[in-house]
Tab-separated table of C-alpha atoms in Angstrom:
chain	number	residue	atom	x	y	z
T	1286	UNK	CA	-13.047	10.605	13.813
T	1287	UNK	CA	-13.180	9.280	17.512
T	1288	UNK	CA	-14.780	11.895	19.470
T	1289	UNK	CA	-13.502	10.991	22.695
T	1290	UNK	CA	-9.663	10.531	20.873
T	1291	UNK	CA	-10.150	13.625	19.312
T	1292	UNK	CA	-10.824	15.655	22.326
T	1293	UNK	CA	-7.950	14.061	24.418
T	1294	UNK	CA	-5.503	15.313	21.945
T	1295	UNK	CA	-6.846	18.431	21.906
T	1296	UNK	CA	-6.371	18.488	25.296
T	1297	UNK	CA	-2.622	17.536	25.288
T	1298	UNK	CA	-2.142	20.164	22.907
T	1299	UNK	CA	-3.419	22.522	24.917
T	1300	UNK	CA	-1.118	25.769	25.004
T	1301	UNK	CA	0.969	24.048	22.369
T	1302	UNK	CA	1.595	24.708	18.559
T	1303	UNK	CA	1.956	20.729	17.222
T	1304	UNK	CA	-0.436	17.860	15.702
T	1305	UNK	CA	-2.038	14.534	16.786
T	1306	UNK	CA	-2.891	11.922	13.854
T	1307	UNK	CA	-4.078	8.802	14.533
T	1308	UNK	CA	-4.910	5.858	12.154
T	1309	UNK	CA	-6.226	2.877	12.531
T	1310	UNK	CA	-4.311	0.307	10.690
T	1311	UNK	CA	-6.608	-2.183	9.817
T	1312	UNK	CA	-8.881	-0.212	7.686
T	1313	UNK	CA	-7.001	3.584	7.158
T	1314	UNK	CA	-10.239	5.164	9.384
T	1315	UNK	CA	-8.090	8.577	10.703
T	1316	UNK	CA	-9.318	8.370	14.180
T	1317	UNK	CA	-8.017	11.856	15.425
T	1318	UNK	CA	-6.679	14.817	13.320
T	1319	UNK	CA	-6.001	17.330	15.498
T	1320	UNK	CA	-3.892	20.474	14.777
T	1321	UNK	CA	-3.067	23.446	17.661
T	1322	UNK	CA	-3.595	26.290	17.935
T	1323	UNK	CA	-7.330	25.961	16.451
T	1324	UNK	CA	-10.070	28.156	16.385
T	1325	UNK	CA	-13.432	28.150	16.577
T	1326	UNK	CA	-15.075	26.879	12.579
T	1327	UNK	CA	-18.427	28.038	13.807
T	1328	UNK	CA	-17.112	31.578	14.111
T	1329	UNK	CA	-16.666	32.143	10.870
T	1330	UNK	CA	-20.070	30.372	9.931
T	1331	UNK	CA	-22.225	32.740	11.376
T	1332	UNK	CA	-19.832	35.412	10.021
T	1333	UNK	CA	-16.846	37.247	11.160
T	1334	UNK	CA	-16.323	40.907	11.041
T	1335	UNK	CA	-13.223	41.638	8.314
T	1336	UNK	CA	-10.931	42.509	11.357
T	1337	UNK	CA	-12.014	39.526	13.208
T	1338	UNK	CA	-10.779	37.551	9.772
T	1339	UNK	CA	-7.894	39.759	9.960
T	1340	UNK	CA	-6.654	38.676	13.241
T	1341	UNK	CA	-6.880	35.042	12.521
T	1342	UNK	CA	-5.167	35.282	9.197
T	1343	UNK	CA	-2.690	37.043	11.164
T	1344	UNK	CA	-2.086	35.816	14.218
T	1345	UNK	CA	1.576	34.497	14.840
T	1346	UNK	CA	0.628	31.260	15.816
T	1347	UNK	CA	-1.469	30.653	12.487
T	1348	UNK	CA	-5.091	28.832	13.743
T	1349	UNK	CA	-6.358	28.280	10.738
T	1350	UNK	CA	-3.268	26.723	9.452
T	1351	UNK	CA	-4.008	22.814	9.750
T	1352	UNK	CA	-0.768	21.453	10.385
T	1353	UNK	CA	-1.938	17.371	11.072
T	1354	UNK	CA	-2.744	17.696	7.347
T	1355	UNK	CA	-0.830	20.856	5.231
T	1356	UNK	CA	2.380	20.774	7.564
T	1357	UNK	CA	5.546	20.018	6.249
T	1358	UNK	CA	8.111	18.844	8.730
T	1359	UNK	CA	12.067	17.028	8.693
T	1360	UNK	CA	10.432	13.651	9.948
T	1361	UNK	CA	13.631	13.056	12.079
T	1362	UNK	CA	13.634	9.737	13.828
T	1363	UNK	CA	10.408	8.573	12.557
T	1364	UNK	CA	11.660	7.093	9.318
T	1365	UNK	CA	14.346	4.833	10.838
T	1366	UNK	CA	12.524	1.963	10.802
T	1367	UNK	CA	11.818	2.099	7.235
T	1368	UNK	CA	15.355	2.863	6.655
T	1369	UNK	CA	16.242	-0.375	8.624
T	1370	UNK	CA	14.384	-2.099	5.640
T	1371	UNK	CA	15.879	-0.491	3.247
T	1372	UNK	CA	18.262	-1.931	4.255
T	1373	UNK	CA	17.314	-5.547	4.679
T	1374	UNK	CA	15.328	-5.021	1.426
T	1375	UNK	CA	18.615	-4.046	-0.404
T	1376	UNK	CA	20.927	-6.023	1.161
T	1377	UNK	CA	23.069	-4.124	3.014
T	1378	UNK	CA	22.115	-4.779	6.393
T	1379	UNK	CA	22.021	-7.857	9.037
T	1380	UNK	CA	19.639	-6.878	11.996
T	1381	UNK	CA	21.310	-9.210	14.298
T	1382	UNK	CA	24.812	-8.080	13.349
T	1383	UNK	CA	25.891	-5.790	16.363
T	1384	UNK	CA	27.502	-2.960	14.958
T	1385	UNK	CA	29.390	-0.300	17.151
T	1386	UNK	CA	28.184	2.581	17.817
T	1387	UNK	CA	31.023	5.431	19.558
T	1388	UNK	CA	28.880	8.710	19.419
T	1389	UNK	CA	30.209	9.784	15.931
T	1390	UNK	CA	30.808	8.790	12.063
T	1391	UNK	CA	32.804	9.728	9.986
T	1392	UNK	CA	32.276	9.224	5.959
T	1393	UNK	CA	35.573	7.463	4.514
T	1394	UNK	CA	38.539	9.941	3.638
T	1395	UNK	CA	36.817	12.976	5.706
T	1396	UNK	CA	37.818	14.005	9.163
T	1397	UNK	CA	33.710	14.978	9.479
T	1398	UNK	CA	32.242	13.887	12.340
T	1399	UNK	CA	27.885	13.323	12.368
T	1400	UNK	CA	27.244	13.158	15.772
T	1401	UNK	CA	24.776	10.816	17.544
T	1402	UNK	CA	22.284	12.393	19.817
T	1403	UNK	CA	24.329	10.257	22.604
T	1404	UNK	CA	27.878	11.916	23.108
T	1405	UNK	CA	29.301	9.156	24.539
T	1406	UNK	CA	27.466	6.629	21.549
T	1407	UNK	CA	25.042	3.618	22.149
T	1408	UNK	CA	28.093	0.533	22.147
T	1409	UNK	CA	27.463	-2.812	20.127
T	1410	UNK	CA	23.599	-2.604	19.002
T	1411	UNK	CA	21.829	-4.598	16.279
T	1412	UNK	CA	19.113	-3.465	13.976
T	1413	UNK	CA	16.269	-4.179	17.116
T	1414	UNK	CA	18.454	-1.931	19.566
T	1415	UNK	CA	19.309	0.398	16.941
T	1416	UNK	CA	15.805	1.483	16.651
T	1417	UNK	CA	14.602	1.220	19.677
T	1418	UNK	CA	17.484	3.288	21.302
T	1419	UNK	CA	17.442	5.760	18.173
T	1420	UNK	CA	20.964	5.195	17.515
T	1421	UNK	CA	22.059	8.002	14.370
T	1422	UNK	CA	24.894	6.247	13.883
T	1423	UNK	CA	23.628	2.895	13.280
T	1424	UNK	CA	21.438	4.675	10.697
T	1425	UNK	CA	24.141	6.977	8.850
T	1426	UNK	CA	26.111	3.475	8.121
T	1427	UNK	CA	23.094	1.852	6.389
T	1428	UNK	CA	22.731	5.344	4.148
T	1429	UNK	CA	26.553	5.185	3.294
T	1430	UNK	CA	25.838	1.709	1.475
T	1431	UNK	CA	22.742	2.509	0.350
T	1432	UNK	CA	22.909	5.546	-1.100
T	1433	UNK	CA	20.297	8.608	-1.944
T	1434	UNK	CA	18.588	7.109	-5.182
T	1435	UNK	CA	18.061	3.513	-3.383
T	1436	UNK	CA	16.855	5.483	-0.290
T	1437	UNK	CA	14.444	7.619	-2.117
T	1438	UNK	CA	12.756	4.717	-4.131
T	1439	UNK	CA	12.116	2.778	-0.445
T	1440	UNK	CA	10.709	5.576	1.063
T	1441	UNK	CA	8.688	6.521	-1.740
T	1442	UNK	CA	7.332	2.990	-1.553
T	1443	UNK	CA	5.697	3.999	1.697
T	1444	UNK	CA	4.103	7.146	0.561
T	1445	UNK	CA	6.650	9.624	1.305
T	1446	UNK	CA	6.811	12.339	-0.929
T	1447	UNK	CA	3.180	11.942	-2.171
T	1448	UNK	CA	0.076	12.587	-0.733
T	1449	UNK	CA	-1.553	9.909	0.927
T	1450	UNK	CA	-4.962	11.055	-0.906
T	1451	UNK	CA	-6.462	11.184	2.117
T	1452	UNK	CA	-10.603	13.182	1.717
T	1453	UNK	CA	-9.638	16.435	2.527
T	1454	UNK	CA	-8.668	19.524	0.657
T	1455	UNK	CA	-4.700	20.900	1.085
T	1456	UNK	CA	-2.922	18.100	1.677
T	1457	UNK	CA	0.877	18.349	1.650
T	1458	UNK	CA	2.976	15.965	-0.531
T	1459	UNK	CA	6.088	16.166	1.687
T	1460	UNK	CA	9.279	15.742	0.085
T	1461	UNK	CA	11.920	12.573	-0.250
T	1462	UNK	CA	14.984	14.295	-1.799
T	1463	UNK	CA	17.233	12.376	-4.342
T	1464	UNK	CA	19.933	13.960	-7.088
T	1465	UNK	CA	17.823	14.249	-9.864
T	1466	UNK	CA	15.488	16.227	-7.429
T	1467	UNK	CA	19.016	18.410	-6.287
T	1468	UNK	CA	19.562	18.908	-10.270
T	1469	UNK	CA	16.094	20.453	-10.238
T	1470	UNK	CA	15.660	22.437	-7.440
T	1471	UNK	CA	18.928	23.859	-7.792
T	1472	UNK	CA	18.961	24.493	-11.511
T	1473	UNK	CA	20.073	27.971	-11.010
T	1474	UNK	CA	22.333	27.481	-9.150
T	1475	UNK	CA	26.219	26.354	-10.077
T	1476	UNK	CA	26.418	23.566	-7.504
T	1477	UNK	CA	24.020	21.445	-8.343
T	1478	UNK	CA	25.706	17.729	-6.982
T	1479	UNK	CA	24.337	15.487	-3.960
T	1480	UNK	CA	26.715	15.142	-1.797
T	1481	UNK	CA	27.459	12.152	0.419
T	1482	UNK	CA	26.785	14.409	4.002
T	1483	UNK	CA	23.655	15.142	2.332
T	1484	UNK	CA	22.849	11.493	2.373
T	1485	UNK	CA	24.146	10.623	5.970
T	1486	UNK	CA	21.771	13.314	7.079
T	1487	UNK	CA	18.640	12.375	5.647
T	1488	UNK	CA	19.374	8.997	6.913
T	1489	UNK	CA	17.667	9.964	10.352
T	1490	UNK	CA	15.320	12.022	8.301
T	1491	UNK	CA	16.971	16.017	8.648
T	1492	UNK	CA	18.173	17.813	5.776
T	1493	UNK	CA	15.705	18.305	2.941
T	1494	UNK	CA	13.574	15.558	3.798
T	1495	UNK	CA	9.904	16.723	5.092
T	1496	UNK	CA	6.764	14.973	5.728
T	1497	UNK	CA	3.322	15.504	7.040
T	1498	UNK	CA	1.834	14.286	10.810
T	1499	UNK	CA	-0.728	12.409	7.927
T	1500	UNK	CA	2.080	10.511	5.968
T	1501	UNK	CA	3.917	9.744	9.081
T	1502	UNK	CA	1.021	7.745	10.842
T	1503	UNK	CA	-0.348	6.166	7.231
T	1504	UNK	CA	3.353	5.224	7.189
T	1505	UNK	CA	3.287	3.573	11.181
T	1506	UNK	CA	-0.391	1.964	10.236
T	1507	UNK	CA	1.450	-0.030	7.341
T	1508	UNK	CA	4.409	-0.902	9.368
T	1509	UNK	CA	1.914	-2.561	11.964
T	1510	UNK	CA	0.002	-4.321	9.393
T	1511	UNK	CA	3.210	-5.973	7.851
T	1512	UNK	CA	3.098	-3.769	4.885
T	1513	UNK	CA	-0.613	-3.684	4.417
T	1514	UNK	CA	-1.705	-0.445	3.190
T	1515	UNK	CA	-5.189	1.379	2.972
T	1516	UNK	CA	-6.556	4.509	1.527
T	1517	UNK	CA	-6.552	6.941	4.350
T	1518	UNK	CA	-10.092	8.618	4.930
T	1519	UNK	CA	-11.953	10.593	7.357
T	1520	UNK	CA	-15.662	10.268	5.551
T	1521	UNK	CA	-16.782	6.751	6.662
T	1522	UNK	CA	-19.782	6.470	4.392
């Protein structure tokens, strides 16, 4: 960890429930792991009285939870570059087409609409604008071609879903959703098919998707590199 790092996130926290992670990308050092509300470790070192322990374990805003490394969270907009990809990698996708964006899609056949976050949509954007505007749209076309199974073997590619094995205790896995997952998880249930809204909405990483603050920056460190990856670790020797 980077000490001074560490305590400027802790700072920006400050009064906040959230996480800071940061990597660096040329070696998988995590450089700041910071998770708020905290408490104080050395506390219970020295020993805490059983009401004390009480209080922390339940306390609203959960201290001791750490949720940099054992949250679970819809990753929302942070996966769209890896969706873009997806698909490049699967052929589905020209970044410098411009495709139109109007605030709204609609799957084929269905009067549905999945709104952007921009009522009034983004216009003509290419892959490049697409992400750096966050266009939804853009993003629910690319799923439509792709599909669920395609979408969870690319994003399982980066880690998603798995742990990044990272040299701490608790980690959470995450989860990339796909239909044989659905048939699983739902096995008691009667309904048990993906359907294609299910798809559009994980697209921009909502729905059943989830992901840690850890997998999401292992995830931005090998974007940067070009697809390098390393083992991410806090111990440095």
């Amino acid at each position: 960890l980077d000490t001074p790092s560490q305590l400027a996130a802790a700072e920006a926290l400050a009064g906040r429930r959230g996480a800071v992670v940061a990597i660096d990308p040329q070696n998988g050092e995590v450089l700041v792991l910071a998770s708020a509300p905290n408490f104080d470790s050395n506390a219970i070192s020295s020993g805490l009285s059983r009401r004390e322990y009480r209080e922390l374990q339940e306390n609203p805003d959960r201290p001791m939870f750490n949720r940099a490394l054992r949250g679970a969270y819809p990753p929302g907009s942070t996966i769209k570059p890896i969706i873009a990809m997806a698909g490049m990698h699967y052929g589905v996708l020209d970044p410098d087409k411009r495709e139109y964006c109007g605030g709204f899609y609609r799957l084929p056949g269905k009067a549905h609409r999945y709104r952007d976050w921009k009522p009034q949509g983004h216009g003509p954007v290419d892959m490049h604008d697409a992400i750096a505007e966050s266009c939804d749209v853009y993003f629910y076309e690319i799923s439509r071609d792709i599909g669920i199974d395609a979408m969870h073997d690319y994003l399982s590619r980066f880690g998603l879903g798995t742990k990044t094995g990272v040299d701490l205790d608790s980690e959470s896995s995450g989860l990339v959703p796909s239909r044989e997952w659905k048939r699983s998880a739902f096995s008691n249930r009667d309904d048990k098919r993906w359907y294609h809204g299910e798809t559009v909405i994980a697209s921009i990483g909502q729905g059943y998707m989830l992901a840690s603050p850890l997998q999401l920056g292992s995830d931005a460190a090998a974007l940067a590199t070009r697809g390098q990856r390393y083992s991410t670790h806090v111990v440095a020797a």
